[in-house]
């Protein structure tokens, strides 16, 4: 079934890849961002957001917009609310009226103190910082439309912007240049590549699911294990790394972000990737860009 898709935050880490994947499946996919998109506007502008949705007959709206910088969220709580939460109210209201599928991309940043535990969609959550508080409010507002889908995840990948490196880009650069890196052994995630996530997300949307669902790696790993696997597959040395604690960071962070993806796997009918497969996908993407740049 063909659908008209709107992707908010289309120039970001996830948005870029999601646009590419969606355009392989659907004839009409429009991206929105502050600039360099099909539709240029700021998501904090309520009027322009509403006009955009009202003007086009969208079937699905995917909201990838977020401030993910924990320090910025703590320093500017109003801005964090205006980007991470408030737009969900507007989108959910219009989506309910027009029977549009609203998909809110959320976070895994709700769990703390239980190490490699995998958390299901029904597990109790903790709101330890402003990022978590505003993202959770975004979920609540999205779900005022009973047909909305909230997706919790932890994505990794390449933004290809020198001044705004992603975690993966920072790690690769640091390992290549033998910089000193602290490997957090007490910070656990179920990180999945943006490409793997985008495919699974669009497959889930085709199943017409609603409510909350986790889409992530099927394996929980510490940041130390993640970078060790990255170094192994990329052929980098770990000689200048040291083990440390996430508790040294300024913003208070939850540290046990593992997600149980069994619900998603049952709906999808296939297994979500483990850590080795996530890193292998990142290596494939990295090699492709390097080859393209050298040609």
Short mmCIF file of N, CA and C in Angstrom, two decimals, residues 71 112 181-187 242-255:
data_model
loop_
_atom_site.label_atom_id
_atom_site.label_comp_id
_atom_site.label_asym_id
_atom_site.label_seq_id
_atom_site.Cartn_x
_atom_site.Cartn_y
_atom_site.Cartn_z
N UNK A 71 23.46 18.03 28.38
CA UNK A 71 23.87 19.27 29.04
C UNK A 71 23.00 20.44 28.59
N UNK A 112 17.85 2.67 35.19
CA UNK A 112 19.07 2.96 35.96
C UNK A 112 19.33 1.88 37.01
N UNK A 181 41.11 7.39 25.43
CA UNK A 181 39.66 7.21 25.52
C UNK A 181 39.32 6.52 26.84
N UNK A 182 38.29 7.02 27.50
CA UNK A 182 37.77 6.34 28.68
C UNK A 182 36.61 5.45 28.26
N UNK A 183 36.73 4.17 28.55
CA UNK A 183 35.70 3.20 28.19
C UNK A 183 34.79 2.99 29.40
N UNK A 184 33.53 3.39 29.27
CA UNK A 184 32.59 3.25 30.38
C UNK A 184 32.16 1.79 30.50
N UNK A 185 32.51 1.16 31.61
CA UNK A 185 32.13 -0.23 31.82
C UNK A 185 30.82 -0.35 32.59
N UNK A 186 30.27 0.79 33.04
CA UNK A 186 29.03 0.76 33.83
C UNK A 186 27.90 1.50 33.12
N UNK A 187 27.96 1.57 31.79
CA UNK A 187 26.93 2.24 30.99
C UNK A 187 26.52 1.28 29.88
N UNK A 242 41.35 3.50 28.59
CA UNK A 242 41.31 3.17 30.00
C UNK A 242 39.86 2.97 30.42
N UNK A 243 39.65 2.24 31.47
CA UNK A 243 38.30 1.98 31.95
C UNK A 243 37.87 3.07 32.92
N UNK A 244 36.61 3.50 32.81
CA UNK A 244 36.11 4.53 33.70
C UNK A 244 34.63 4.39 33.95
N UNK A 245 34.06 5.37 34.65
CA UNK A 245 32.65 5.33 35.05
C UNK A 245 31.88 6.47 34.41
N UNK A 246 30.64 6.19 34.00
CA UNK A 246 29.77 7.21 33.42
C UNK A 246 29.39 8.25 34.46
N UNK A 247 29.57 7.93 35.72
CA UNK A 247 29.18 8.85 36.79
C UNK A 247 30.09 10.08 36.86
N UNK A 248 31.17 10.09 36.08
CA UNK A 248 32.04 11.27 36.04
C UNK A 248 31.47 12.38 35.16
N UNK A 249 30.42 12.06 34.37
CA UNK A 249 29.81 13.07 33.51
C UNK A 249 29.02 14.08 34.34
N UNK A 250 28.91 15.31 33.82
CA UNK A 250 28.25 16.37 34.57
C UNK A 250 26.75 16.13 34.72
N UNK A 251 26.07 15.86 33.63
CA UNK A 251 24.63 15.65 33.69
C UNK A 251 24.33 14.27 34.29
N UNK A 252 23.37 14.21 35.17
CA UNK A 252 23.00 12.94 35.77
C UNK A 252 22.38 12.05 34.70
N UNK A 253 22.93 10.87 34.53
CA UNK A 253 22.48 10.00 33.45
C UNK A 253 22.04 8.64 33.97
N UNK A 254 20.96 8.11 33.42
CA UNK A 254 20.65 6.70 33.67
C UNK A 254 21.73 5.85 33.02
N UNK A 255 22.00 4.67 33.57
CA UNK A 255 23.15 3.91 33.08
C UNK A 255 22.82 2.51 32.59
#
